[in-house]
CSV table of C-alpha atoms in Angstrom, one decimal:
chain,number,residue,atom,x,y,z
A,1,MET,CA,21.5,40.5,28.0
A,2,ILE,CA,21.5,41.2,24.3
A,3,LEU,CA,21.4,37.6,23.8
A,4,VAL,CA,18.2,37.2,26.0
A,5,TRP,CA,16.6,40.1,23.8
A,6,LEU,CA,17.8,38.3,21.1
A,7,ILE,CA,15.5,35.3,21.9
A,8,SER,CA,12.7,36.9,23.7
A,9,ILE,CA,12.2,39.3,20.6
A,10,LEU,CA,11.5,36.3,18.4
A,11,PHE,CA,9.0,34.4,20.8
A,12,VAL,CA,7.2,37.6,21.7
A,13,GLY,CA,7.0,38.5,18.1
A,14,GLY,CA,5.8,35.0,17.4
A,15,ILE,CA,3.0,35.4,19.6
A,16,ILE,CA,2.2,38.9,18.3
A,17,ALA,CA,2.0,37.7,14.5
A,18,TRP,CA,-0.5,34.8,15.4
A,19,LEU,CA,-2.7,37.2,17.4
A,20,SER,CA,-2.7,39.7,14.8
A,21,GLU,CA,-4.3,37.5,11.9
A,22,ARG,CA,-7.9,38.6,13.6
A,23,ILE,CA,-7.6,41.9,12.8
A,24,ASN,CA,-6.2,41.3,9.4
A,25,PRO,CA,-4.6,38.3,7.6
A,26,SER,CA,-1.7,40.1,6.2
A,27,TYR,CA,-0.4,41.3,9.3
A,28,PRO,CA,1.3,38.7,10.9
A,29,ARG,CA,4.0,38.2,8.0
A,30,VAL,CA,4.5,42.0,8.1
A,31,ILE,CA,5.1,41.7,11.8
A,32,ALA,CA,6.9,38.7,11.4
A,33,LEU,CA,9.4,40.6,8.9
A,34,ILE,CA,9.9,43.7,11.4
A,35,THR,CA,10.6,41.0,14.1
A,36,VAL,CA,13.5,39.6,12.3
A,37,VAL,CA,14.8,42.8,10.7
A,38,LEU,CA,14.9,44.1,14.3
A,39,ASP,CA,16.7,40.7,15.5
A,40,LEU,CA,19.0,41.4,12.8
A,41,LEU,CA,20.3,44.5,13.3
A,42,LEU,CA,20.4,44.1,17.0
A,43,MET,CA,22.6,40.6,16.2
A,44,LEU,CA,25.0,43.3,14.0
A,45,SER,CA,25.5,45.4,17.1
A,46,VAL,CA,27.3,42.7,18.5
A,47,LEU,CA,30.2,42.9,15.8
A,48,GLY,CA,31.6,45.7,17.5
A,49,THR,CA,31.8,44.5,20.7
A,50,GLU,CA,35.4,43.6,22.1
A,51,PRO,CA,35.7,39.9,23.7
A,52,ASP,CA,36.4,39.2,27.1
A,53,ALA,CA,39.2,37.4,28.6
A,54,GLY,CA,37.4,33.9,27.8
A,55,GLY,CA,36.6,35.1,24.3
A,56,TRP,CA,33.1,35.6,24.6
A,57,ILE,CA,31.6,38.6,23.0
A,58,ALA,CA,28.4,38.4,25.0
A,59,SER,CA,26.8,36.5,28.1
A,60,VAL,CA,24.5,35.9,30.6
A,61,ASN,CA,24.5,33.7,33.4
A,62,ALA,CA,21.7,33.3,35.9
A,63,GLU,CA,20.6,30.5,38.4
A,64,TRP,CA,17.4,28.8,36.9
A,65,VAL,CA,16.8,25.5,39.0
A,66,PRO,CA,19.9,25.6,41.7
A,67,ARG,CA,19.0,22.5,42.8
A,68,PHE,CA,19.6,20.6,40.0
A,69,GLY,CA,22.7,22.7,39.1
A,70,ILE,CA,20.9,24.0,36.1
A,71,SER,CA,21.3,27.8,34.8
A,72,PHE,CA,20.4,30.1,32.3
A,73,TYR,CA,23.6,30.3,30.9
A,74,LEU,CA,24.1,31.9,27.5
A,75,ALA,CA,27.3,32.8,25.6
A,76,ALA,CA,28.4,33.8,21.9
A,77,ASP,CA,32.1,33.8,20.9
A,78,GLY,CA,32.7,34.5,17.0
A,79,LEU,CA,31.4,31.3,15.8
A,80,SER,CA,28.3,31.7,17.7
A,81,VAL,CA,28.0,34.7,16.5
A,82,LEU,CA,28.5,34.3,12.6
A,83,LEU,CA,25.8,31.3,13.0
A,84,ILE,CA,23.2,33.8,14.7
A,85,LEU,CA,23.7,36.5,11.6
A,86,LEU,CA,23.3,33.7,9.5
A,87,THR,CA,20.0,32.5,11.1
A,88,GLY,CA,18.8,36.2,11.0
A,89,PHE,CA,19.6,36.7,7.6
A,90,LEU,CA,17.8,33.7,6.5
A,91,GLY,CA,15.0,34.1,8.6
A,92,ILE,CA,14.2,37.1,6.2
A,93,ILE,CA,14.7,35.3,3.2
A,94,ALA,CA,12.0,32.3,4.8
A,95,ILE,CA,9.6,35.0,5.3
A,96,GLY,CA,10.1,36.4,2.0
A,97,SER,CA,9.9,32.7,0.5
A,98,ALA,CA,6.0,32.7,2.2
A,99,TRP,CA,5.0,35.8,1.4
A,100,ASP,CA,2.3,34.8,-1.6
A,101,GLU,CA,2.7,30.9,-0.8
A,102,ILE,CA,1.1,30.8,2.4
A,103,LYS,CA,-2.5,31.3,2.3
A,104,GLU,CA,-4.1,29.2,5.5
A,105,ARG,CA,-3.7,30.2,9.0
A,106,VAL,CA,-1.1,32.4,8.2
A,107,GLY,CA,-0.5,34.1,11.7
A,108,PHE,CA,0.1,30.3,13.1
A,109,PHE,CA,2.4,29.7,10.3
A,110,TYR,CA,4.8,32.2,11.2
A,111,PHE,CA,4.2,32.0,14.7
A,112,ASN,CA,5.8,28.4,14.2
A,113,LEU,CA,8.6,30.1,11.8
A,114,LEU,CA,9.8,32.9,14.5
A,115,TRP,CA,9.8,30.3,17.6
A,116,THR,CA,12.0,27.7,15.3
A,117,LEU,CA,14.2,30.5,15.0
A,118,ALA,CA,14.2,31.8,18.5
A,119,GLY,CA,15.0,28.0,19.5
A,120,VAL,CA,17.8,27.8,16.7
A,121,LEU,CA,19.5,31.1,18.4
A,122,GLY,CA,19.6,29.6,21.8
A,123,VAL,CA,21.1,26.0,20.4
A,124,PHE,CA,24.0,28.4,19.2
A,125,THR,CA,24.2,30.2,22.5
A,126,ALA,CA,23.5,28.0,25.2
A,127,LEU,CA,26.3,27.1,27.5
A,128,ASP,CA,24.3,25.1,30.1
A,129,LEU,CA,23.9,21.4,28.8
A,130,PHE,CA,20.0,20.9,29.9
A,131,LEU,CA,18.9,24.7,28.7
A,132,PHE,CA,20.9,23.7,25.1
A,133,PHE,CA,18.6,20.5,25.3
A,134,PHE,CA,15.4,22.3,26.2
A,135,PHE,CA,16.1,24.9,23.1
A,136,TRP,CA,17.4,21.8,21.2
A,137,GLU,CA,13.3,20.5,21.5
A,138,VAL,CA,12.1,24.1,21.2
A,139,MET,CA,13.5,24.2,17.7
A,140,LEU,CA,12.1,20.7,16.6
A,141,ILE,CA,8.0,21.2,17.3
A,142,PRO,CA,7.5,24.1,15.1
A,143,MET,CA,9.2,22.9,12.5
A,144,TYR,CA,7.2,19.4,12.8
A,145,LEU,CA,4.0,21.6,12.8
A,146,ILE,CA,5.4,23.8,9.8
A,147,ILE,CA,5.7,20.3,7.8
A,148,ALA,CA,2.4,19.0,9.0
A,149,ILE,CA,0.1,21.6,8.4
A,150,TRP,CA,1.8,23.7,5.4
A,151,GLY,CA,3.6,20.6,3.4
A,152,HIS,CA,2.6,19.0,0.6
A,153,GLU,CA,0.7,15.7,-0.8
A,154,ASN,CA,2.5,13.2,1.7
A,155,LYS,CA,3.1,16.0,4.3
A,156,ASN,CA,2.1,13.8,7.7
A,157,TYR,CA,4.5,11.0,6.8
A,158,ALA,CA,7.2,13.4,6.3
A,159,ALA,CA,6.5,15.3,9.2
A,160,MET,CA,6.2,12.2,11.4
A,161,LYS,CA,9.7,10.7,10.2
A,162,PHE,CA,11.1,14.0,10.8
A,163,PHE,CA,10.0,14.1,14.3
A,164,ILE,CA,10.7,10.5,15.0
A,165,PHE,CA,14.2,10.5,13.9
A,166,THR,CA,15.2,13.8,15.9
A,167,GLN,CA,13.0,13.5,19.0
A,168,VAL,CA,14.6,9.8,19.2
A,169,THR,CA,18.0,10.8,18.9
A,170,GLY,CA,17.5,14.0,20.7
A,171,MET,CA,16.5,11.2,23.8
A,172,LEU,CA,19.9,9.6,23.3
A,173,MET,CA,22.0,12.9,23.8
A,174,LEU,CA,19.6,13.8,26.8
A,175,VAL,CA,20.9,10.3,28.2
A,176,SER,CA,24.2,11.4,27.5
A,177,ILE,CA,23.7,14.7,29.0
A,178,LEU,CA,22.4,13.3,32.3
A,179,MET,CA,25.7,10.9,32.8
A,180,LEU,CA,28.0,13.7,31.9
A,181,ALA,CA,26.3,15.6,34.6
A,182,TYR,CA,26.1,12.2,37.3
A,183,PHE,CA,29.8,11.9,36.7
A,184,HIS,CA,30.3,15.6,37.6
A,185,LEU,CA,28.3,15.1,41.0
A,186,VAL,CA,30.3,11.9,41.8
A,187,GLN,CA,33.7,13.4,40.9
A,188,ASN,CA,33.1,17.1,42.6
A,189,GLY,CA,30.3,16.6,44.8
A,190,ILE,CA,27.9,19.2,42.5
A,191,LEU,CA,25.6,18.6,40.5
A,192,SER,CA,26.2,21.0,36.9
A,193,PHE,CA,25.2,21.3,33.4
A,194,ASN,CA,27.5,23.9,33.2
A,195,TYR,CA,29.7,23.4,29.8
A,196,HIS,CA,32.8,24.6,31.7
A,197,ASP,CA,32.2,22.3,34.4
A,198,LEU,CA,31.7,19.5,32.2
A,199,LEU,CA,35.1,19.7,30.1
A,200,SER,CA,36.8,18.3,33.4
A,201,VAL,CA,35.0,15.0,33.9
A,202,GLU,CA,36.9,11.9,33.4
A,203,MET,CA,35.7,8.5,32.3
A,204,GLY,CA,36.9,5.5,31.3
A,205,ASP,CA,37.5,4.8,27.5
A,206,ARG,CA,34.5,2.6,26.9
A,207,ILE,CA,32.7,4.5,28.4
A,208,GLU,CA,33.7,7.9,27.3
A,209,MET,CA,32.8,6.2,23.7
A,210,TRP,CA,29.3,5.4,24.4
A,211,VAL,CA,28.4,8.9,26.0
A,212,MET,CA,30.2,10.5,23.1
A,213,LEU,CA,28.5,8.4,20.5
A,214,GLY,CA,25.0,9.7,22.2
A,215,PHE,CA,26.1,13.1,21.3
A,216,PHE,CA,27.4,12.0,18.0
A,217,VAL,CA,24.2,10.3,16.7
A,218,ALA,CA,22.0,13.1,17.6
A,219,PHE,CA,24.0,15.9,16.0
A,220,THR,CA,24.8,13.6,12.7
A,221,THR,CA,21.2,12.9,12.6
A,222,LYS,CA,20.4,16.5,12.3
A,223,LEU,CA,23.4,17.2,9.9
A,224,PRO,CA,22.5,14.6,8.8
A,225,SER,CA,25.0,12.4,7.6
A,226,VAL,CA,23.0,9.8,6.0
A,227,PRO,CA,19.9,10.8,4.3
A,228,SER,CA,17.1,9.7,6.8
A,229,TRP,CA,14.4,12.2,7.3
A,230,LEU,CA,15.8,14.7,5.0
A,231,PRO,CA,14.9,13.8,1.5
A,232,ASP,CA,11.1,13.7,2.5
A,233,ALA,CA,11.0,16.4,5.1
A,234,HIS,CA,12.5,19.0,2.3
A,235,SER,CA,10.2,17.6,-0.6
A,236,GLN,CA,7.0,17.8,1.4
A,237,ALA,CA,7.8,21.1,3.7
A,238,PRO,CA,6.5,24.7,2.3
A,239,THR,CA,9.3,26.6,0.8
A,240,ALA,CA,10.0,28.6,4.1
A,241,GLY,CA,10.5,25.5,5.6
A,242,SER,CA,13.1,24.3,3.3
A,243,VAL,CA,15.0,27.2,3.6
A,244,ILE,CA,15.1,26.8,7.7
A,245,LEU,CA,16.0,23.5,7.2
A,246,ALA,CA,18.7,23.3,4.3
A,247,GLY,CA,19.9,26.7,5.7
A,248,ILE,CA,19.9,26.8,9.6
A,249,LEU,CA,18.6,23.5,11.6
A,250,LEU,CA,21.3,21.3,9.4
A,251,LYS,CA,23.8,23.7,10.8
A,252,THR,CA,22.6,23.0,14.6
A,253,GLY,CA,24.1,19.8,14.6
A,254,ALA,CA,27.6,20.3,12.8
A,255,TYR,CA,27.8,23.1,15.6
A,256,GLY,CA,27.2,20.6,18.3
A,257,LEU,CA,29.8,18.6,16.7
A,258,ILE,CA,32.3,21.4,17.0
A,259,ARG,CA,31.2,23.0,20.4
A,260,PHE,CA,30.3,19.9,22.2
A,261,ALA,CA,30.9,16.3,20.8
A,262,VAL,CA,34.8,16.7,20.3
A,263,PRO,CA,35.6,19.1,23.1
A,264,LEU,CA,33.4,16.9,26.1
A,265,PHE,CA,35.1,13.5,24.9
A,266,PRO,CA,38.4,14.5,22.7
A,267,GLU,CA,40.0,11.1,23.6
A,268,ALA,CA,36.9,9.3,22.1
A,269,SER,CA,36.3,11.6,19.1
A,270,PHE,CA,39.7,11.3,18.1
A,271,SER,CA,39.8,7.5,18.3
A,272,PHE,CA,36.4,7.8,16.7
A,273,ALA,CA,37.4,10.1,14.1
A,274,PRO,CA,38.6,7.5,11.2
A,275,ILE,CA,35.3,6.0,11.1
A,276,ALA,CA,33.4,9.5,11.4
A,277,MET,CA,35.7,10.8,8.8
A,278,ALA,CA,34.8,7.4,6.2
A,279,LEU,CA,30.9,7.8,6.9
A,280,ALA,CA,31.6,11.3,5.8
A,281,ALA,CA,33.1,10.2,2.5
A,282,ILE,CA,30.6,7.5,2.3
A,283,SER,CA,27.7,9.9,2.6
A,284,ILE,CA,29.4,12.4,-0.1
A,285,LEU,CA,29.7,9.9,-2.6
A,286,TYR,CA,26.5,8.0,-2.1
A,287,CYS,CA,24.0,10.7,-1.7
A,288,ALA,CA,25.5,12.5,-4.9
A,289,LYS,CA,25.0,9.3,-6.8
A,290,VAL,CA,21.1,8.9,-5.4
A,291,ALA,CA,20.9,12.7,-6.3
A,292,PHE,CA,20.7,11.0,-10.2
A,293,ALA,CA,18.2,8.9,-9.4
A,294,GLN,CA,15.5,12.0,-8.5
A,295,THR,CA,13.2,13.3,-10.8
A,296,ASP,CA,11.7,15.4,-8.1
A,297,ILE,CA,13.7,18.8,-7.9
A,298,LYS,CA,13.5,19.1,-4.3
A,299,ARG,CA,14.1,15.7,-3.4
A,300,LEU,CA,17.1,16.2,-5.7
A,301,ILE,CA,18.4,19.1,-3.9
A,302,ALA,CA,18.0,17.4,-0.7
A,303,TYR,CA,20.6,14.7,-1.4
A,304,THR,CA,23.0,17.1,-2.9
A,305,SER,CA,22.7,18.9,0.1
A,306,VAL,CA,23.2,15.9,2.4
A,307,SER,CA,26.2,15.5,0.2
A,308,HIS,CA,27.9,18.8,0.6
A,309,MET,CA,27.2,18.7,4.3
A,310,GLY,CA,29.7,15.8,4.4
A,311,PHE,CA,32.6,17.8,3.8
A,312,VAL,CA,31.5,19.7,7.2
A,313,THR,CA,31.7,16.3,9.2
A,314,LEU,CA,35.0,15.3,7.2
A,315,GLY,CA,36.7,18.7,8.2
A,316,ILE,CA,35.4,18.8,11.9
A,317,TYR,CA,36.8,15.0,12.4
A,318,ALA,CA,40.3,16.3,10.8
A,319,TRP,CA,40.5,18.6,13.6
A,320,ASN,CA,42.8,21.1,12.6
A,321,GLU,CA,42.7,24.5,12.0
A,322,GLN,CA,42.2,24.7,8.1
A,323,ALA,CA,39.9,21.6,8.3
A,324,LEU,CA,37.5,23.4,10.9
A,325,GLN,CA,37.6,27.1,9.0
A,326,GLY,CA,36.7,25.0,5.9
A,327,ALA,CA,33.9,23.2,8.0
A,328,VAL,CA,32.7,26.7,9.0
A,329,MET,CA,32.6,28.6,5.8
A,330,THR,CA,31.1,25.6,4.3
A,331,MET,CA,28.4,25.5,6.8
A,332,LEU,CA,28.0,29.4,5.8
A,333,ALA,CA,27.9,29.1,2.0
A,334,HIS,CA,26.0,26.0,1.8
A,335,GLY,CA,23.4,27.9,4.1
A,336,LEU,CA,23.3,30.3,1.4
A,337,SER,CA,23.3,28.2,-1.7
A,338,ALA,CA,20.8,25.3,-0.5
A,339,ALA,CA,18.5,28.1,0.7
A,340,ALA,CA,18.5,29.5,-2.6
A,341,LEU,CA,18.3,26.6,-4.6
A,342,PHE,CA,15.2,25.4,-2.7
A,343,MET,CA,13.6,29.0,-2.9
A,344,LEU,CA,13.8,28.5,-6.8
A,345,ALA,CA,12.1,25.0,-6.7
A,346,GLY,CA,9.5,26.3,-4.1
A,347,GLY,CA,8.8,29.0,-6.2
A,348,LEU,CA,8.6,26.8,-9.6
A,349,GLN,CA,6.6,24.5,-7.7
A,350,HIS,CA,4.1,27.3,-6.7
A,351,ARG,CA,3.8,28.5,-10.3
A,352,ILE,CA,3.7,25.2,-12.3
A,353,HIS,CA,2.1,22.9,-9.5
A,354,THR,CA,4.6,20.0,-10.2
A,355,ARG,CA,8.0,19.3,-8.6
A,356,GLU,CA,9.0,16.5,-11.7
A,357,MET,CA,11.8,17.9,-13.9
A,358,PRO,CA,10.8,15.5,-16.8
A,359,ASP,CA,7.7,17.6,-16.8
A,360,MET,CA,10.0,20.7,-17.4
A,361,GLY,CA,12.3,21.7,-20.3
A,362,GLY,CA,13.2,24.9,-22.3
A,363,PHE,CA,12.0,27.3,-19.5
A,364,TRP,CA,15.3,29.8,-20.1
A,365,VAL,CA,13.0,31.4,-22.8
A,366,LYS,CA,9.9,31.8,-20.6
A,367,VAL,CA,11.6,32.8,-17.3
A,368,PRO,CA,15.5,34.3,-18.2
A,369,ARG,CA,15.7,35.9,-15.0
A,370,MET,CA,15.1,32.7,-12.8
A,371,ALA,CA,17.0,31.1,-15.4
A,372,VAL,CA,20.2,33.1,-14.7
A,373,VAL,CA,19.7,33.1,-11.0
A,374,ALA,CA,19.6,29.2,-11.1
A,375,LEU,CA,22.4,28.8,-13.1
A,376,PHE,CA,24.7,31.3,-10.2
A,377,PHE,CA,23.5,29.0,-7.6
A,378,SER,CA,23.9,25.5,-9.1
A,379,VAL,CA,27.5,26.7,-9.9
A,380,ALA,CA,28.2,28.2,-6.2
A,381,ALA,CA,26.9,24.5,-5.3
A,382,LEU,CA,29.4,22.8,-7.3
A,383,GLY,CA,32.0,24.7,-6.1
A,384,MET,CA,33.3,27.4,-8.2
A,385,PRO,CA,36.2,29.1,-7.5
A,386,GLY,CA,35.6,33.2,-6.3
A,387,LEU,CA,32.3,31.8,-4.2
A,388,GLY,CA,32.0,30.8,-1.1
A,389,ASN,CA,31.1,27.0,-1.3
A,390,PHE,CA,34.6,27.0,-3.1
A,391,VAL,CA,36.5,28.4,-0.1
A,392,GLY,CA,34.8,26.2,2.4
A,393,GLU,CA,35.4,22.5,0.6
A,394,PHE,CA,38.7,23.6,-0.3
A,395,LEU,CA,39.7,24.2,3.0
A,396,ALA,CA,38.1,21.5,4.6
A,397,LEU,CA,40.0,19.2,1.9
A,398,LEU,CA,43.2,20.7,2.7
A,399,GLY,CA,42.9,20.0,6.1
A,400,ALA,CA,41.3,16.5,6.1
A,401,PHE,CA,44.4,15.9,4.1
A,402,GLN,CA,47.0,16.3,6.6
A,403,ALA,CA,44.6,13.7,8.9
A,404,ASN,CA,43.8,11.2,6.2
A,405,ILE,CA,45.2,11.0,2.6
A,406,SER,CA,42.9,8.0,1.6
A,407,ILE,CA,39.9,9.2,2.9
A,408,THR,CA,40.2,13.0,1.6
A,409,VAL,CA,41.2,11.8,-2.1
A,410,ILE,CA,37.8,9.5,-2.0
A,411,SER,CA,35.8,12.4,-0.6
A,412,ALA,CA,37.2,15.0,-3.8
A,413,PHE,CA,35.4,12.8,-6.2
A,414,GLY,CA,32.3,14.3,-5.0
A,415,LEU,CA,33.1,17.9,-6.2
A,416,ILE,CA,33.3,16.1,-9.8
A,417,LEU,CA,29.9,14.2,-9.3
A,418,ALA,CA,28.3,18.0,-8.1
A,419,SER,CA,29.6,19.5,-11.4
A,420,VAL,CA,27.6,16.9,-13.1
A,421,TYR,CA,24.4,16.8,-11.6
A,422,SER,CA,24.6,20.7,-10.9
A,423,LEU,CA,25.0,21.2,-14.4
A,424,TRP,CA,22.3,18.1,-15.7
A,425,VAL,CA,19.6,20.0,-13.5
A,426,ILE,CA,20.0,23.1,-15.4
A,427,GLN,CA,20.1,21.5,-19.0
A,428,MET,CA,16.9,19.7,-17.6
A,429,ILE,CA,14.6,22.5,-16.4
A,430,PHE,CA,15.8,25.4,-18.7
A,431,HIS,CA,17.5,24.2,-21.9
A,432,GLY,CA,15.8,22.2,-24.5
A,433,GLU,CA,12.6,22.9,-26.5
A,434,TYR,CA,10.0,24.6,-24.7
A,435,THR,CA,6.8,23.0,-24.2
A,436,ASP,CA,3.6,23.8,-22.3
A,437,LYS,CA,1.8,20.2,-22.9
A,438,LYS,CA,3.1,18.8,-19.8
A,439,VAL,CA,2.6,21.8,-17.0
A,440,ASP,CA,0.0,24.2,-16.8
A,441,ASP,CA,1.9,27.5,-17.7
A,442,SER,CA,-0.7,30.1,-17.0
A,443,HIS,CA,1.2,31.4,-13.7
A,444,LEU,CA,4.9,30.9,-15.0
A,445,THR,CA,6.3,34.1,-14.2
A,446,ASP,CA,9.3,35.4,-14.2
A,447,LEU,CA,11.0,36.3,-10.4
A,448,ASN,CA,10.0,39.5,-9.9
A,449,GLY,CA,11.3,42.6,-7.6
A,450,ARG,CA,10.7,41.3,-4.4
A,451,GLU,CA,12.2,37.9,-5.3
A,452,MET,CA,15.1,39.6,-7.0
A,453,PHE,CA,15.9,41.4,-4.2
A,454,TYR,CA,16.1,38.2,-1.6
A,455,PHE,CA,18.6,36.3,-4.2
A,456,GLY,CA,20.8,39.3,-4.9
A,457,ALA,CA,21.5,39.4,-1.1
A,458,MET,CA,22.3,35.6,-1.2
A,459,MET,CA,24.8,36.1,-4.4
A,460,LEU,CA,26.2,38.9,-3.0
A,461,GLY,CA,26.9,37.1,0.5
A,462,LEU,CA,28.5,33.8,-1.5
A,463,VAL,CA,30.5,36.6,-3.7
A,464,TRP,CA,31.7,38.1,-0.5
A,465,MET,CA,32.7,35.1,1.1
A,466,GLY,CA,34.2,33.9,-2.1
A,467,MET,CA,36.5,37.1,-2.2
A,468,TYR,CA,37.5,38.0,0.9
A,469,PRO,CA,36.6,35.0,3.2
A,470,GLN,CA,39.2,36.7,5.6
A,471,SER,CA,36.0,38.6,7.2
A,472,PHE,CA,34.5,35.5,8.3
A,473,LEU,CA,38.1,33.4,9.0
A,474,ASN,CA,39.0,36.2,11.8
A,475,LEU,CA,35.8,36.0,13.6
A,476,SER,CA,36.2,32.1,14.0
A,477,GLN,CA,40.0,31.5,14.3
A,478,PRO,CA,40.1,32.3,18.0
A,479,VAL,CA,37.4,30.0,18.8
A,480,LEU,CA,38.9,27.4,16.9
A,481,VAL,CA,42.6,27.6,18.0
A,482,GLU,CA,41.1,28.1,22.0
A,483,LEU,CA,39.2,24.5,21.0
A,484,LEU,CA,42.4,22.8,19.3
A,485,ASN,CA,44.3,24.0,22.0
A,486,SER,CA,42.3,22.8,24.9
A,487,THR,CA,42.5,18.8,23.1
A,488,GLN,CA,46.3,19.6,21.3
A,489,SER,CA,47.6,16.9,24.2
A,490,ILE,CA,45.1,14.2,24.3
A,491,VAL,CA,45.2,14.2,19.9
A,492,ALA,CA,49.0,14.1,20.3
A,493,ALA,CA,48.9,10.8,22.8
A,494,VAL,CA,46.0,9.6,20.8
A,495,VAL,CA,48.3,9.6,17.3
A,496,GLN,CA,51.2,8.3,19.6
A,497,ASN,CA,49.1,5.2,20.4
């Protein structure tokens, strides 16, 4: 029942935060923070629970619409718990980043933020595919509203683009889910959307490929494997929206590939793997190259984010333990580093009212604490040994090398480009001669104690991942090994053919 509580607390907390604005405009942010802190404490209590025989740490299964084989089935294993904890932690960071930025319709903003987090928790725990799709939609609509209402100058275009891309591809996934359920009905005489039941569905090669592509397109659009909606959404979203998008929502796509796309369609996935890995390599290099052409700091970070998430796709479709562990570690580390970079960019925009890097320069003397924090997270993003991003990308490349040497070598050049654009941004913004002619620096203040606390927590997380990754690897290993074992015979058959 703890999974139901985790989601329900966020739903109820969002409603209370919205209504509390009528009493005092400062109440919603306090209620939202208390809600997410309480949820995070509940999440931490799950860590001490011994998994059952199936490897699930917590689960609840109740009939919902029995006539159509739909159940309210939530379950969490080590992989889910890691991503749930990331969601709770970054939820607090997002609220902190919005603390002074959001001034209008405050209650409704925190309502949407908490409901987005609730939808994400549902995605990470739902094992009924209809319920999974329900939560997939729940996290989409509030995020659309966050961008459309509290975004910047071109917010309506960015919000609509985000909605269309994710909604259309979500419909493709729904069609694939319905086809899976139909084939289960034909083969077993029972209509079911249960994940474990659908694992046994058999389809012809061509049909399986098309059904798998419905999942693949939906998940890689959310990931995303191509820039599509992401740069516009990130550049126009408020800071909290960018934190949630980069730190959490992108990870739902990667989770979907690991949990659903490959295990449900193993033969089609392994046949498609070379194409998926090639797309990942193109994404890594192309988005790194495009990042150099950006003058808008948030767009630049958005393109680098897509580039780094290419290593996740690469690791997933290499489909061996090292590569999958690398994908999971990259998801966690990127969640922190990307969220921090967007929080820094949003903080700068809030202070000087521009995102254009040519208008900046020499800020180190004016905001030294911000400069040091930006340097740390830029170095983390480029894969500095001793920090979490290095562990994730190194394991992903190590595992991918066993699957496809040429694509892995090409992808590795993305690490070189990452070093160049990360240090280039630091040079553009913080080095050089300081001038206040191009920006209004009357509000250009250094990071305050509250902001330093949030950044310090993310720094600690990245150092922990880099220096003691085993605490994270141990949680995900049983899950990944079980997924690998369940598809081992099919992998061997595909390789032999």
